[in-house]
Amino acid sequence: MPLKVIICGGGIGGLSAAGFLRANHDVTVLERGTLDFTVDDYGLSVVSNSVNLLQRAGIKLENLDTVVMTHVWLRDSNNEELRTTYFDTKARFGGAPSVLVKRAKLHRELLRFATSTEFPGAPATVIENAKVTRVDTFAGKVWTEDGREYKGDLIVGADGIHSVVRSAVLGGQDISASIRTHDTLTFMTQLSVDDIRSEPSFAYLCEPRKQAGLVSAHAKSGPHLNRRILIYHTSANSLQVVGYTSENEFAEKFDSAKTAIIRDIPSSRAVEDFAPEFGECFVNLFRHSKIDAWRIRDVAPMNSWFSGKAVLIGDAAHAVTPHAGQGCNITIEDAEALAYFLRDVDSPNGISDALQNFMSLRKDRVAFVIRRSRELGNLRTDEDKTKVPISSEEFAREIYTYQGAEHALKAPKPPPTGLDVKGTS
């Protein structure tokens, strides 16, 4: 008999899990809002480790309006070349390419993965405007804000950094203290490729069908200063600009509004932070379009991602800072791995062992990504500083070559990270 699976959250993690799990189980997704494929339409790097899994499942890259990531450009504060790296994961490691895409395009395709009859299994049921407010992990029940009750053999918490399911897994704890900030935000804006054609120093970004990728530029005072600008393609016609800086007066604004995103920041405010440290070509990028401020956060590690009939994936379990570009990718990996370990489970009695196996496989790999992301963002913990930093080559070989849970089980296991793989009781 198929398991009845309730997924809390209809974002990238929730719809990925629905797509993979529906092949063998009866899946319902509870999405707190309305699925809108225009809101928060920012760019993502979908790297070969998750592209491998999505393509194998039948996701079509041609539906995503992607560009293939071919280069990483390291530039100085005046956009002079320091180093250019050829970034072609398919040529280097085999398997899949890495692509750059707008989040909404990926989100829409994952909804198709979850609900279209083109994929194996019964289509998942996606219920919008179903905000989960309470979870009983041992009864397998969830309640929504408007009083609806849903019961399943398994609850999957894919409900993000403020996860209601995580609170339940932790025995009803207030999880706000586990959400960590780092006195870092990003000013984010989107441009068309045409917006930069008049600037000769950006010529290398103007033909994304031939070469596309990511630009990283540090402040002239050096990488130790909390100022950095990233530029990356999000389609053949568009770019995203991300400026890392300190929170300053925005810390209080984030806290008082209880949000991690503040919209419509005046361009003059971003210019104020970046003009002293970057040349005009970079500073002018913030003068083209509206700017949003995004707070950089992660969550404290958990001893276990599951309890009773509930399990966490993605940001609900292990939100990571964006510096390694792996947040959505390790979430998709989680979804595929969870479905793999549950593929032959046909009664609730087999769920606990499957969840232990799931976490045993995932925990060290996720910890590896989290540590590398902190290193790249100059956010190392005291424990991190006792370890040899992860090299870019080591990270690439470990992460970009991933072929899914079945393949990973046959590979040598990485050193333990100290996380407990037992469920809470």
C-alpha atoms as one frame of an Amber mdcrd trajectory, in Angstrom:
protein
   0.000   0.000   0.000   1.299   3.489  -0.775   2.051   5.712   2.170  -0.061
   8.805   2.669   2.450  11.669   2.686   1.616  15.214   3.760   4.192  17.800
   2.592   4.116  21.145   4.388   5.386  23.761   1.960   5.004  24.156  -1.788
   8.330  25.784  -2.556  11.259  24.226  -4.375  11.817  21.629  -1.655   8.180
  20.695  -1.224   7.396  20.332  -4.917  10.650  18.441  -5.545   9.736  16.014
  -2.769   6.228  15.661  -4.185   7.633  14.891  -7.624  10.000  12.214  -6.406
   7.661  10.675  -3.792   4.550  10.462  -5.985   6.094   7.610  -7.973   5.294
   5.265  -5.080   3.098   7.129  -2.631  -0.052   9.223  -2.217   1.133  12.828
  -1.800  -0.628  15.988  -0.655   1.161  19.355  -0.578  -0.065  22.106   1.737
   1.117  25.495   0.491   0.580  28.444   2.835  -0.064  30.964   0.057  -0.988
  31.064  -3.599   1.564  29.725  -6.059   2.681  32.791  -7.970   5.436  32.363
 -10.526   6.257  36.061 -10.755   6.849  37.001  -7.106  10.473  36.856  -5.891
  11.621  36.036  -9.399  15.305  36.118  -8.570  18.053  33.971 -10.062  19.401
  30.626  -8.933  22.383  28.489  -9.808  21.104  24.965 -10.363  24.341  23.040
 -10.316  25.140  19.654 -11.815  24.533  17.755  -8.558  20.820  18.615  -8.664
  20.494  18.930 -12.450  21.588  15.271 -12.662  18.635  14.284 -10.481  16.080
  16.502 -12.187  17.015  15.452 -15.710  16.937  11.785 -14.756  13.436  12.323
 -13.347  12.239  13.906 -16.597  12.563  17.632 -15.921  13.147  19.495 -19.187
  15.778  22.216 -19.155  14.207  23.726 -22.272  11.181  24.626 -20.113  13.361
  26.710 -17.810  14.865  29.328 -20.161  18.286  28.583 -18.711  21.773  29.501
 -19.753  24.568  27.016 -19.183  27.164  28.181 -16.679  30.541  28.183 -18.418
  32.720  30.681 -16.529  33.534  32.177 -13.146  35.187  35.578 -13.380  37.162
  36.980 -10.448  37.576  40.742 -10.884  39.106  43.561  -8.887  37.099  46.529
  -7.633  37.453  48.295 -11.012  36.370  45.223 -13.022  39.891  44.343 -14.134
  40.486  40.613 -14.616  42.198  38.752 -11.767  41.338  35.194 -12.756  38.918
  33.499 -15.135  37.928  29.893 -14.510  36.280  27.697 -17.107  33.277  26.178
 -15.322  31.811  23.331 -17.351  30.695  20.573 -15.016  29.460  18.344 -17.830
  32.799  18.419 -19.656  34.849  18.133 -16.496  32.947  15.511 -14.500  30.477
  13.974 -16.942  26.794  13.940 -16.110  24.893  17.193 -16.261  25.673  20.827
 -16.949  25.175  23.552 -14.364  22.608  26.169 -15.318  21.477  29.629 -14.285
  17.738  30.206 -14.124  15.039  32.385 -12.651  13.482  30.841  -9.590   9.938
  31.141 -10.927  10.798  29.073 -14.013  12.202  26.257 -11.869   9.287  26.477
  -9.439   6.739  26.165 -12.251   8.517  23.150 -13.727   8.612  21.475 -10.307
   4.847  21.959 -10.043   4.568  20.088 -13.340   6.842  17.376 -11.904   4.518
  17.044  -8.909   1.178  17.161 -10.723   1.479  16.243 -14.405   0.347  12.849
 -15.667   3.592  12.693 -17.684   5.447  11.451 -14.596   5.203   8.102 -12.774
   2.600   7.619 -10.072  -0.579   9.440  -9.197  -0.290  13.239  -9.427   0.203
  14.976  -6.107  -2.643  17.066  -4.745  -1.512  20.658  -4.160  -3.701  22.679
  -1.793  -3.021  26.408  -1.794  -3.797  28.890   0.995  -3.329  26.133   3.570
  -1.100  27.685   6.229   0.021  24.993   8.669  -0.007  26.234  12.254   0.216
  23.032  14.317   1.783  19.611  13.869   1.529  16.430  15.935   4.536  14.361
  14.899   3.407  11.193  16.659  -0.199  11.207  15.463   0.862  12.271  11.962
  -1.567  15.192  11.956  -1.321  18.798  10.822  -3.799  21.643  11.261  -4.125
  24.747   9.143  -4.911  28.281  10.246  -8.530  27.972   9.122  -9.109  24.796
  11.161  -8.639  22.085   8.532  -7.021  18.849   9.709  -4.888  16.492   7.608
  -3.581  13.097   8.664  -0.829  11.063   7.038   1.622   8.237   7.558   4.441
  10.754   7.082   4.715  14.528   7.358   7.500  16.193   5.369   8.521  19.606
   6.654   9.571  21.639   3.625   8.299  24.855   5.175  11.483  26.875   5.263
  13.593  28.571   7.883  10.608  29.408  10.130   9.370  25.821   9.882   6.368
  24.886  12.005   7.302  21.248  11.470  10.819  21.868  12.844   9.324  23.258
  16.023   7.224  20.093  16.359  10.214  17.821  15.680  12.026  19.659  18.478
   9.194  19.012  20.898   7.373  22.307  20.479  10.394  24.533  21.045  10.439
  28.169  20.011  12.805  27.934  17.058  13.503  31.657  16.717  16.727  31.346
  18.725  18.040  28.737  16.281  17.847  31.157  13.344  21.221  32.862  13.101
  22.079  36.195  11.526  25.594  37.353  10.629  25.422  41.161  10.346  25.269
  40.624   6.587  22.680  41.505   3.985  22.566  41.647   0.233  21.261  44.476
  -1.897  19.714  42.677  -4.867  18.617  44.027  -8.216  17.907  42.688 -11.691
  19.080  44.061 -15.017  18.733  43.209 -18.658  21.866  42.372 -20.597  21.139
  45.452 -22.696  21.552  47.617 -19.581  25.285  46.884 -19.502  26.136  46.879
 -23.210  27.261  50.508 -23.101  29.932  49.682 -20.504  32.948  48.218 -22.370
  34.385  46.527 -19.293  31.297  44.261 -19.158  31.632  42.991 -22.726  32.400
  39.498 -21.417  28.840  39.298 -19.984  26.996  40.403 -23.111  26.818  37.138
 -25.084  25.372  34.638 -22.585  24.504  32.085 -25.260  28.245  31.790 -25.878
  29.507  32.224 -22.324  27.567  32.719 -19.115  28.372  32.524 -15.455  29.206
  34.400 -12.304  31.319  37.479 -11.586  32.803  37.975  -8.121  34.454  41.260
  -7.155  35.840  42.170  -3.734  36.190  45.662  -2.298  39.438  47.496  -2.963
  40.271  47.284   0.755  40.397  43.500   0.401  38.297  40.384   0.975  38.381
  40.863   4.754  35.952  43.783   4.372  32.322  42.761   4.341  31.762  44.160
   0.838  31.445  42.036  -2.277  29.538  42.259  -5.547  28.313  39.278  -7.540
  26.765  39.383 -10.998  25.290  36.351 -12.720  23.071  35.576 -15.663  19.527
  34.419 -14.994  18.576  33.921 -18.649  19.928  34.813 -22.066  18.563  38.322
 -21.570  18.850  39.048 -17.850  21.291  39.419 -14.989  21.123  39.510 -11.236
  23.339  41.799  -9.158  24.006  40.948  -5.522  25.912  43.304  -3.244  27.033
  41.948   0.128  27.391  44.489   2.920  26.754  44.951   6.645  23.221  45.280
   8.003  23.696  48.651   9.698  20.287  50.334  10.206  18.527  47.441   8.463
  19.137  45.120  11.444  16.451  46.913  13.442  14.158  47.096  10.408  14.407
  43.353   9.800  13.714  42.638  13.475  10.818  45.048  13.911   9.078  43.980
  10.695   9.813  40.285  11.390  10.968  39.810   7.827  14.150  38.932   5.966
  13.291  40.990   2.872  12.778  44.748   2.644  11.560  45.940  -0.750  12.239
  49.052  -2.794  15.410  50.357  -1.205  16.504  53.698  -2.726  19.410  53.206
  -5.112  21.264  55.960  -3.262  21.429  53.721  -0.193  23.252  50.962  -2.070
  25.497  53.485  -3.780  26.413  54.880  -0.350  27.826  51.488   0.701  29.595
  50.523  -2.512  30.905  53.774  -4.011  33.851  54.084  -1.586  35.089  50.574
  -2.448  34.174  49.929  -6.097  34.601  51.617  -9.444  31.733  53.402 -11.181
  31.045  50.489 -13.518  30.003  48.349 -10.534  28.298  51.119  -8.574  26.163
  52.068 -11.571  24.616  48.585 -11.599  22.528  49.624  -8.605  21.165  52.676
 -10.410  19.211  50.810 -13.097  16.351  49.152 -11.247  14.613  48.703  -7.916
  16.631  47.225  -5.066  15.642  44.794  -2.327  17.550  44.091   0.894  17.825
  40.420   1.886  19.053  39.353   5.301  21.614  36.525   5.329  20.636  33.768
   7.758  21.172  30.119   8.511  20.049  27.760  11.264  21.928  26.086  14.088
  22.643  22.391  13.413  20.063  19.897  14.657  20.869  16.545  16.249  18.052
  14.957  14.262  15.884  15.968  11.341  13.023  13.642  12.236  10.742  12.648
  15.076   7.826  10.244  15.067   6.050  10.592  11.737   7.706  13.849  10.679
  10.922  14.594   8.800  12.542  17.843   7.681  14.209  18.672   4.388  15.862
  21.738   2.896  15.875  25.019   4.806  13.580  23.585   7.465  16.408  21.216
   8.423  19.597  23.007   7.426  19.218  26.509   5.988  22.619  27.589   4.674
  24.108  30.957   3.749  24.147  31.512  -0.036  27.902  31.855  -0.521  28.462
  28.350  -1.978  25.409  28.566  -4.257  24.058  25.242  -3.010  20.893  26.031
  -1.043  18.310  24.847  -3.574  20.633  22.104  -4.805  21.039  20.281  -1.500
  17.294  20.675  -0.970  16.610  18.849  -4.245  19.150  16.226  -3.179  17.203
  15.787   0.084  13.964  15.277  -1.837  15.448  12.634  -4.121  17.138  10.799
  -1.233  13.989  10.751   0.893  12.021   9.241  -1.975  14.772   6.680  -2.556
  14.712   5.404   1.024  10.910   5.315   1.077  10.506   3.691  -2.347   9.823
   0.177  -0.995   8.163   1.167   2.280   4.567   0.004   2.078   3.477   0.337
   5.712   4.073   2.836   8.511   6.218   0.267  10.317   9.070   0.794   7.876
   9.199   4.576   8.055  11.503   5.000  11.076  14.304   2.880   9.591  13.960
   4.682   6.263  14.287   8.082   7.973  17.358   6.957   9.905  18.960   5.803
   6.661  18.002   9.070   4.980  19.660  11.193   7.634  22.701   8.931   7.846
  23.323   9.540   4.155  22.571  13.247   4.118  23.954  14.747   7.323  27.695
  14.709   6.559  27.253  15.955   3.014  25.057  18.834   4.152  27.536  19.719
   6.928  30.297  19.826   4.302  28.330  22.319   2.191  27.454  24.458   5.214
  31.099  24.677   6.296  32.293  25.602   2.803  29.609  28.277   2.562  30.710
  29.812   5.854  34.328  29.779   4.677  33.450  31.586   1.462  31.466  34.194
   3.391  34.162  34.789   6.033  31.706  33.456   8.629  33.768  30.602  10.047
  32.947  29.371  13.538  35.628  28.661  16.137  35.281  24.971  15.296  35.686
  25.715  11.575  38.943  27.515  12.324  40.436  24.324  13.788  40.011  22.581
  10.411  41.901  22.894   7.157  39.739  24.995   4.803  37.961  23.095   2.055
  39.649  23.781  -1.283  37.633  24.685  -4.360  38.881  21.497  -6.049  37.833
  19.296  -3.118  34.419  20.955  -3.003  33.877  20.592  -6.749  34.751  16.905
  -6.816  32.653  16.091  -3.768  29.584  18.137  -4.684  29.319  18.488  -8.448
  29.768  14.772  -9.179  26.751  13.678  -7.106  24.548  11.116  -8.848  21.835
  10.528  -6.268  21.225   8.472  -3.150  21.714   5.017  -4.662  25.087   5.962
  -6.131  26.148   7.765  -2.934  25.517   4.661  -0.826  28.172   2.834  -2.820
  30.760   5.605  -2.440  33.247   5.862   0.467  31.685   7.683   3.421  33.152
  11.085   4.426  34.484  11.618   7.961  31.763  11.910  10.628  30.576  15.379
  11.656  29.216  14.469  15.070  25.513  14.721  14.234  23.329  12.093  15.882
  21.402  10.016  13.345  18.815   8.796  15.861  15.352  10.274  15.909  14.180
  12.197  18.926  11.906  10.384  21.297
